[in-house]
Amino acid sequence: MISNKNNCTHRREYRRLLRPQLAAKRLVSYWEKRVEIFGPHAAFQKLTLNSASKVDLDTLGTEFGCVVPDASGRVMIMIRPGIMDACTNPRESKLRAFWYLIHAALEDVETQKRGVVILADPRNSKFSLFDRKLTEMMSESFR
């Protein structure tokens, strides 16, 4: 028989893990941000290279970022600002390319459980070329 104290603890833990209001807010926030970044038409298409615009494909082609598995089963996204700085495509395209990388990483169920590590490789970067606005756009897109 389960004691009443353990039962209350179990219910409290279950409620903490299952927060439908918070999940709904996150889902709405995600789609609002996705529409803001990709526009009302492209936002509802699957994020694949086939659906990417020519400019976004060009940005991804600069290899400013890549998805790499690590030894523990997590996925790392390596961002190379030195290459991103040299890319003359608009910030919005760079942000969309970043989203493509995130979505590519999260296709794996194990990655969804274990999480993603984002690393920046500062080689060939120059502080004078650092795009603070793009960095803000990237971090705000995942709040």
Short mmCIF file of N, CA and C in Angstrom, two decimals:
data_model
loop_
_atom_site.label_atom_id
_atom_site.label_comp_id
_atom_site.label_asym_id
_atom_site.label_seq_id
_atom_site.Cartn_x
_atom_site.Cartn_y
_atom_site.Cartn_z
N MET A 1 0.84 -1.18 0.00
CA MET A 1 0.00 0.00 0.00
C MET A 1 0.89 1.25 0.00
N ILE A 2 0.50 2.26 -0.74
CA ILE A 2 1.25 3.51 -0.83
C ILE A 2 0.76 4.46 0.25
N SER A 3 1.69 5.01 1.00
CA SER A 3 1.28 5.93 2.06
C SER A 3 0.74 7.22 1.44
N ASN A 4 -0.08 7.91 2.20
CA ASN A 4 -0.67 9.17 1.74
C ASN A 4 0.41 10.21 1.45
N LYS A 5 1.47 10.23 2.28
CA LYS A 5 2.56 11.18 2.08
C LYS A 5 3.25 10.95 0.74
N ASN A 6 3.57 9.69 0.44
CA ASN A 6 4.21 9.37 -0.85
C ASN A 6 3.29 9.68 -2.01
N ASN A 7 2.00 9.42 -1.84
CA ASN A 7 1.04 9.68 -2.88
C ASN A 7 0.97 11.18 -3.20
N CYS A 8 0.98 12.03 -2.16
CA CYS A 8 0.96 13.49 -2.37
C CYS A 8 2.22 13.94 -3.08
N THR A 9 3.36 13.38 -2.70
CA THR A 9 4.62 13.74 -3.33
C THR A 9 4.60 13.34 -4.80
N HIS A 10 4.08 12.15 -5.08
CA HIS A 10 3.98 11.68 -6.45
C HIS A 10 3.08 12.59 -7.28
N ARG A 11 1.94 12.98 -6.74
CA ARG A 11 1.03 13.86 -7.48
C ARG A 11 1.66 15.22 -7.73
N ARG A 12 2.36 15.75 -6.73
CA ARG A 12 3.02 17.04 -6.89
C ARG A 12 4.08 16.97 -7.98
N GLU A 13 4.86 15.88 -8.00
CA GLU A 13 5.89 15.70 -9.01
C GLU A 13 5.26 15.56 -10.39
N TYR A 14 4.16 14.82 -10.47
CA TYR A 14 3.47 14.64 -11.75
C TYR A 14 2.95 15.98 -12.27
N ARG A 15 2.36 16.79 -11.40
CA ARG A 15 1.85 18.10 -11.82
C ARG A 15 2.98 19.00 -12.27
N ARG A 16 4.13 18.89 -11.62
CA ARG A 16 5.28 19.71 -12.00
C ARG A 16 5.74 19.35 -13.41
N LEU A 17 5.72 18.06 -13.72
CA LEU A 17 6.17 17.62 -15.04
C LEU A 17 5.14 17.87 -16.13
N LEU A 18 3.89 17.83 -15.78
CA LEU A 18 2.83 17.98 -16.76
C LEU A 18 2.15 19.32 -16.54
N ARG A 19 2.59 20.31 -17.27
CA ARG A 19 2.03 21.66 -17.17
C ARG A 19 1.45 22.05 -18.51
N PRO A 20 0.18 21.71 -18.73
CA PRO A 20 -0.40 21.96 -20.05
C PRO A 20 -0.44 23.44 -20.43
N GLN A 21 -0.67 24.33 -19.46
CA GLN A 21 -0.71 25.75 -19.78
C GLN A 21 0.65 26.24 -20.25
N LEU A 22 1.70 25.81 -19.58
CA LEU A 22 3.05 26.20 -19.97
C LEU A 22 3.41 25.61 -21.34
N ALA A 23 3.03 24.36 -21.56
CA ALA A 23 3.29 23.73 -22.86
C ALA A 23 2.55 24.47 -23.97
N ALA A 24 1.31 24.87 -23.71
CA ALA A 24 0.54 25.61 -24.72
C ALA A 24 1.18 26.96 -25.02
N LYS A 25 1.64 27.66 -23.98
CA LYS A 25 2.30 28.95 -24.17
C LYS A 25 3.57 28.80 -25.01
N ARG A 26 4.35 27.75 -24.72
CA ARG A 26 5.58 27.51 -25.47
C ARG A 26 5.28 27.20 -26.93
N LEU A 27 4.24 26.41 -27.16
CA LEU A 27 3.86 26.06 -28.52
C LEU A 27 3.42 27.29 -29.31
N VAL A 28 2.61 28.12 -28.70
CA VAL A 28 2.15 29.35 -29.36
C VAL A 28 3.34 30.27 -29.61
N SER A 29 4.21 30.40 -28.63
CA SER A 29 5.39 31.26 -28.77
C SER A 29 6.28 30.76 -29.91
N TYR A 30 6.47 29.45 -29.99
CA TYR A 30 7.28 28.87 -31.06
C TYR A 30 6.72 29.24 -32.43
N TRP A 31 5.42 29.04 -32.63
CA TRP A 31 4.82 29.29 -33.94
C TRP A 31 4.78 30.78 -34.26
N GLU A 32 4.57 31.63 -33.26
CA GLU A 32 4.62 33.07 -33.52
C GLU A 32 6.01 33.48 -33.99
N LYS A 33 7.04 32.95 -33.34
CA LYS A 33 8.42 33.27 -33.72
C LYS A 33 8.75 32.70 -35.09
N ARG A 34 8.26 31.50 -35.36
CA ARG A 34 8.53 30.88 -36.67
C ARG A 34 7.88 31.68 -37.79
N VAL A 35 6.65 32.17 -37.57
CA VAL A 35 5.98 33.01 -38.58
C VAL A 35 6.75 34.32 -38.75
N GLU A 36 7.23 34.88 -37.64
CA GLU A 36 8.00 36.12 -37.71
C GLU A 36 9.28 35.94 -38.53
N ILE A 37 9.94 34.81 -38.37
CA ILE A 37 11.23 34.57 -39.03
C ILE A 37 11.06 34.14 -40.48
N PHE A 38 10.10 33.25 -40.75
CA PHE A 38 9.97 32.68 -42.09
C PHE A 38 8.84 33.28 -42.93
N GLY A 39 7.97 34.05 -42.31
CA GLY A 39 6.83 34.61 -43.04
C GLY A 39 5.64 33.67 -42.95
N PRO A 40 4.44 34.19 -43.23
CA PRO A 40 3.22 33.41 -43.02
C PRO A 40 3.09 32.19 -43.94
N HIS A 41 3.71 32.22 -45.10
CA HIS A 41 3.58 31.06 -46.00
C HIS A 41 4.63 29.99 -45.67
N ALA A 42 5.89 30.36 -45.64
CA ALA A 42 6.97 29.39 -45.45
C ALA A 42 7.01 28.81 -44.04
N ALA A 43 6.46 29.53 -43.07
CA ALA A 43 6.51 29.07 -41.67
C ALA A 43 5.81 27.73 -41.49
N PHE A 44 4.80 27.47 -42.30
CA PHE A 44 4.01 26.26 -42.11
C PHE A 44 4.43 25.12 -43.02
N GLN A 45 5.53 25.32 -43.74
CA GLN A 45 6.12 24.23 -44.52
C GLN A 45 7.14 23.53 -43.64
N LYS A 46 7.43 22.27 -43.98
CA LYS A 46 8.45 21.55 -43.24
C LYS A 46 9.81 22.21 -43.50
N LEU A 47 10.60 22.38 -42.45
CA LEU A 47 11.91 23.02 -42.59
C LEU A 47 12.92 22.01 -43.16
N THR A 48 12.98 21.97 -44.47
CA THR A 48 13.92 21.10 -45.17
C THR A 48 14.67 21.95 -46.19
N LEU A 49 15.74 21.39 -46.70
CA LEU A 49 16.50 22.11 -47.73
C LEU A 49 15.67 22.30 -48.99
N ASN A 50 14.74 21.38 -49.25
CA ASN A 50 13.88 21.52 -50.42
C ASN A 50 12.97 22.73 -50.33
N SER A 51 12.59 23.11 -49.09
CA SER A 51 11.69 24.25 -48.92
C SER A 51 12.45 25.56 -48.66
N ALA A 52 13.77 25.50 -48.55
CA ALA A 52 14.57 26.70 -48.27
C ALA A 52 14.65 27.60 -49.49
N SER A 53 14.72 28.89 -49.24
CA SER A 53 14.87 29.85 -50.33
C SER A 53 16.30 29.77 -50.89
N LYS A 54 16.49 30.34 -52.05
CA LYS A 54 17.82 30.35 -52.68
C LYS A 54 18.84 31.08 -51.79
N VAL A 55 18.42 32.18 -51.20
CA VAL A 55 19.33 32.94 -50.32
C VAL A 55 19.70 32.11 -49.09
N ASP A 56 18.71 31.41 -48.50
CA ASP A 56 18.99 30.59 -47.33
C ASP A 56 19.91 29.42 -47.68
N LEU A 57 19.70 28.82 -48.84
CA LEU A 57 20.59 27.75 -49.28
C LEU A 57 22.01 28.28 -49.48
N ASP A 58 22.13 29.49 -50.02
CA ASP A 58 23.44 30.11 -50.19
C ASP A 58 24.10 30.34 -48.83
N THR A 59 23.32 30.80 -47.85
CA THR A 59 23.85 31.03 -46.50
C THR A 59 24.30 29.71 -45.88
N LEU A 60 23.47 28.68 -45.99
CA LEU A 60 23.86 27.36 -45.47
C LEU A 60 25.08 26.82 -46.19
N GLY A 61 25.22 27.15 -47.46
CA GLY A 61 26.35 26.69 -48.26
C GLY A 61 27.68 27.29 -47.84
N THR A 62 27.65 28.38 -47.07
CA THR A 62 28.90 28.97 -46.59
C THR A 62 29.53 28.14 -45.48
N GLU A 63 28.76 27.16 -44.98
CA GLU A 63 29.22 26.27 -43.91
C GLU A 63 29.57 27.03 -42.64
N PHE A 64 28.78 28.05 -42.34
CA PHE A 64 29.00 28.80 -41.10
C PHE A 64 28.65 27.97 -39.88
N GLY A 65 27.91 26.91 -40.07
CA GLY A 65 27.52 26.05 -38.95
C GLY A 65 27.35 24.63 -39.42
N CYS A 66 27.53 23.70 -38.47
CA CYS A 66 27.34 22.29 -38.81
C CYS A 66 26.81 21.55 -37.58
N VAL A 67 26.16 20.44 -37.84
CA VAL A 67 25.60 19.59 -36.78
C VAL A 67 26.50 18.38 -36.65
N VAL A 68 27.01 18.14 -35.42
CA VAL A 68 27.96 17.06 -35.17
C VAL A 68 27.55 16.31 -33.90
N PRO A 69 27.47 14.98 -33.94
CA PRO A 69 27.18 14.24 -32.70
C PRO A 69 28.42 14.18 -31.81
N ASP A 70 28.20 14.17 -30.49
CA ASP A 70 29.34 14.01 -29.58
C ASP A 70 29.31 12.60 -28.99
N ALA A 71 30.31 12.26 -28.20
CA ALA A 71 30.46 10.89 -27.68
C ALA A 71 29.34 10.49 -26.71
N SER A 72 28.70 11.45 -26.05
CA SER A 72 27.67 11.12 -25.07
C SER A 72 26.28 10.97 -25.67
N GLY A 73 26.15 11.14 -26.97
CA GLY A 73 24.86 11.00 -27.62
C GLY A 73 24.13 12.32 -27.84
N ARG A 74 24.70 13.40 -27.37
CA ARG A 74 24.11 14.71 -27.65
C ARG A 74 24.55 15.16 -29.04
N VAL A 75 23.89 16.18 -29.51
CA VAL A 75 24.29 16.75 -30.79
C VAL A 75 24.85 18.14 -30.51
N MET A 76 25.95 18.44 -31.17
CA MET A 76 26.55 19.76 -31.05
C MET A 76 26.30 20.52 -32.34
N ILE A 77 26.00 21.79 -32.20
CA ILE A 77 25.92 22.67 -33.35
C ILE A 77 27.11 23.61 -33.25
N MET A 78 28.01 23.48 -34.21
CA MET A 78 29.21 24.30 -34.23
C MET A 78 28.95 25.50 -35.13
N ILE A 79 29.03 26.68 -34.55
CA ILE A 79 28.86 27.93 -35.30
C ILE A 79 30.24 28.54 -35.51
N ARG A 80 30.50 28.98 -36.71
CA ARG A 80 31.80 29.58 -37.04
C ARG A 80 31.58 31.03 -37.43
N PRO A 81 31.65 31.94 -36.46
CA PRO A 81 31.39 33.35 -36.73
C PRO A 81 32.30 33.96 -37.79
N GLY A 82 33.53 33.47 -37.88
CA GLY A 82 34.45 34.01 -38.89
C GLY A 82 33.92 33.83 -40.30
N ILE A 83 33.27 32.71 -40.54
CA ILE A 83 32.66 32.46 -41.85
C ILE A 83 31.37 33.24 -41.97
N MET A 84 30.60 33.29 -40.88
CA MET A 84 29.34 34.02 -40.90
C MET A 84 29.58 35.51 -41.17
N ASP A 85 30.64 36.06 -40.59
CA ASP A 85 30.96 37.48 -40.81
C ASP A 85 31.22 37.78 -42.28
N ALA A 86 31.86 36.83 -42.96
CA ALA A 86 32.22 37.04 -44.36
C ALA A 86 31.02 36.89 -45.30
N CYS A 87 29.98 36.22 -44.83
CA CYS A 87 28.78 36.02 -45.65
C CYS A 87 28.04 37.35 -45.78
N THR A 88 27.76 37.74 -47.00
CA THR A 88 27.12 39.04 -47.22
C THR A 88 25.59 38.95 -47.26
N ASN A 89 25.05 37.76 -47.05
CA ASN A 89 23.59 37.61 -47.05
C ASN A 89 22.98 38.33 -45.84
N PRO A 90 21.72 38.70 -45.93
CA PRO A 90 21.09 39.45 -44.83
C PRO A 90 21.02 38.66 -43.53
N ARG A 91 20.94 39.39 -42.43
CA ARG A 91 20.83 38.77 -41.11
C ARG A 91 19.67 37.78 -41.04
N GLU A 92 18.56 38.15 -41.65
CA GLU A 92 17.37 37.30 -41.59
C GLU A 92 17.64 35.93 -42.21
N SER A 93 18.43 35.90 -43.27
CA SER A 93 18.79 34.63 -43.90
C SER A 93 19.70 33.82 -42.97
N LYS A 94 20.62 34.50 -42.31
CA LYS A 94 21.50 33.81 -41.36
C LYS A 94 20.70 33.24 -40.20
N LEU A 95 19.70 33.97 -39.74
CA LEU A 95 18.84 33.49 -38.65
C LEU A 95 18.05 32.26 -39.12
N ARG A 96 17.49 32.33 -40.32
CA ARG A 96 16.74 31.18 -40.84
C ARG A 96 17.66 29.97 -41.00
N ALA A 97 18.89 30.19 -41.45
CA ALA A 97 19.85 29.09 -41.59
C ALA A 97 20.15 28.47 -40.23
N PHE A 98 20.24 29.30 -39.20
CA PHE A 98 20.45 28.80 -37.84
C PHE A 98 19.28 27.92 -37.42
N TRP A 99 18.06 28.34 -37.75
CA TRP A 99 16.88 27.54 -37.43
C TRP A 99 16.91 26.21 -38.18
N TYR A 100 17.36 26.21 -39.42
CA TYR A 100 17.48 24.94 -40.15
C TYR A 100 18.43 24.00 -39.42
N LEU A 101 19.55 24.52 -38.93
CA LEU A 101 20.49 23.69 -38.19
C LEU A 101 19.86 23.13 -36.92
N ILE A 102 19.15 23.97 -36.17
CA ILE A 102 18.49 23.52 -34.94
C ILE A 102 17.49 22.41 -35.26
N HIS A 103 16.68 22.62 -36.27
CA HIS A 103 15.68 21.62 -36.62
C HIS A 103 16.32 20.33 -37.13
N ALA A 104 17.41 20.43 -37.84
CA ALA A 104 18.12 19.23 -38.29
C ALA A 104 18.62 18.44 -37.07
N ALA A 105 19.12 19.15 -36.09
CA ALA A 105 19.62 18.48 -34.88
C ALA A 105 18.48 17.83 -34.10
N LEU A 106 17.34 18.48 -34.04
CA LEU A 106 16.23 17.99 -33.22
C LEU A 106 15.38 16.93 -33.92
N GLU A 107 15.73 16.54 -35.13
CA GLU A 107 15.00 15.45 -35.78
C GLU A 107 15.22 14.14 -35.05
N ASP A 108 16.36 13.99 -34.40
CA ASP A 108 16.68 12.78 -33.67
C ASP A 108 15.98 12.78 -32.30
N VAL A 109 15.22 11.73 -32.00
CA VAL A 109 14.47 11.65 -30.74
C VAL A 109 15.40 11.67 -29.54
N GLU A 110 16.54 11.00 -29.65
CA GLU A 110 17.49 10.97 -28.54
C GLU A 110 18.03 12.37 -28.24
N THR A 111 18.23 13.17 -29.27
CA THR A 111 18.67 14.55 -29.09
C THR A 111 17.60 15.37 -28.39
N GLN A 112 16.35 15.11 -28.69
CA GLN A 112 15.26 15.82 -28.02
C GLN A 112 15.28 15.54 -26.52
N LYS A 113 15.69 14.34 -26.15
CA LYS A 113 15.78 13.97 -24.72
C LYS A 113 17.04 14.54 -24.07
N ARG A 114 18.17 14.41 -24.76
CA ARG A 114 19.46 14.78 -24.18
C ARG A 114 19.83 16.24 -24.35
N GLY A 115 19.28 16.89 -25.37
CA GLY A 115 19.57 18.30 -25.58
C GLY A 115 20.61 18.55 -26.65
N VAL A 116 20.80 19.81 -26.93
CA VAL A 116 21.73 20.27 -27.95
C VAL A 116 22.76 21.18 -27.30
N VAL A 117 24.00 21.04 -27.72
CA VAL A 117 25.07 21.92 -27.26
C VAL A 117 25.45 22.83 -28.43
N ILE A 118 25.47 24.12 -28.19
CA ILE A 118 25.85 25.07 -29.25
C ILE A 118 27.21 25.65 -28.89
N LEU A 119 28.16 25.48 -29.80
CA LEU A 119 29.52 25.97 -29.60
C LEU A 119 29.86 26.97 -30.70
N ALA A 120 30.69 27.91 -30.36
CA ALA A 120 31.17 28.88 -31.36
C ALA A 120 32.67 28.72 -31.50
N ASP A 121 33.13 28.62 -32.72
CA ASP A 121 34.55 28.51 -33.04
C ASP A 121 35.03 29.91 -33.46
N PRO A 122 35.78 30.60 -32.62
CA PRO A 122 36.13 31.99 -32.90
C PRO A 122 37.28 32.19 -33.89
N ARG A 123 37.84 31.11 -34.40
CA ARG A 123 38.96 31.28 -35.36
C ARG A 123 38.51 32.10 -36.56
N ASN A 124 39.37 32.95 -37.02
CA ASN A 124 39.15 33.83 -38.18
C ASN A 124 38.06 34.87 -37.94
N SER A 125 37.67 35.05 -36.69
CA SER A 125 36.67 36.08 -36.37
C SER A 125 37.39 37.37 -36.00
N LYS A 126 36.72 38.46 -36.24
CA LYS A 126 37.24 39.76 -35.85
C LYS A 126 36.18 40.47 -35.04
N PHE A 127 36.59 41.03 -33.93
CA PHE A 127 35.65 41.72 -33.07
C PHE A 127 34.96 42.86 -33.80
N SER A 128 35.69 43.48 -34.70
CA SER A 128 35.12 44.61 -35.44
C SER A 128 33.98 44.17 -36.37
N LEU A 129 33.95 42.88 -36.73
CA LEU A 129 32.90 42.37 -37.60
C LEU A 129 31.77 41.67 -36.83
N PHE A 130 31.91 41.61 -35.51
CA PHE A 130 30.91 40.93 -34.70
C PHE A 130 29.53 41.57 -34.88
N ASP A 131 28.55 40.78 -35.21
CA ASP A 131 27.20 41.27 -35.47
C ASP A 131 26.34 41.06 -34.23
N ARG A 132 26.33 42.05 -33.38
CA ARG A 132 25.58 41.95 -32.12
C ARG A 132 24.08 41.77 -32.37
N LYS A 133 23.56 42.45 -33.36
CA LYS A 133 22.14 42.35 -33.68
C LYS A 133 21.76 40.93 -34.06
N LEU A 134 22.59 40.27 -34.88
CA LEU A 134 22.32 38.89 -35.27
C LEU A 134 22.36 37.97 -34.06
N THR A 135 23.32 38.17 -33.18
CA THR A 135 23.41 37.37 -31.97
C THR A 135 22.16 37.54 -31.11
N GLU A 136 21.68 38.77 -30.99
CA GLU A 136 20.44 39.03 -30.25
C GLU A 136 19.25 38.34 -30.92
N MET A 137 19.20 38.42 -32.24
CA MET A 137 18.10 37.78 -32.98
C MET A 137 18.10 36.27 -32.74
N MET A 138 19.27 35.67 -32.76
CA MET A 138 19.38 34.22 -32.54
C MET A 138 18.95 33.83 -31.13
N SER A 139 19.44 34.57 -30.14
CA SER A 139 19.09 34.21 -28.76
C SER A 139 17.62 34.49 -28.46
N GLU A 140 17.06 35.57 -29.01
CA GLU A 140 15.65 35.88 -28.79
C GLU A 140 14.73 34.87 -29.48
N SER A 141 15.21 34.26 -30.54
CA SER A 141 14.36 33.32 -31.26
C SER A 141 14.13 32.03 -30.50
N PHE A 142 14.86 31.81 -29.42
CA PHE A 142 14.70 30.58 -28.63
C PHE A 142 14.24 30.83 -27.21
N ARG A 143 13.63 31.95 -26.97
CA ARG A 143 13.09 32.23 -25.63
C ARG A 143 11.72 31.67 -25.49
#
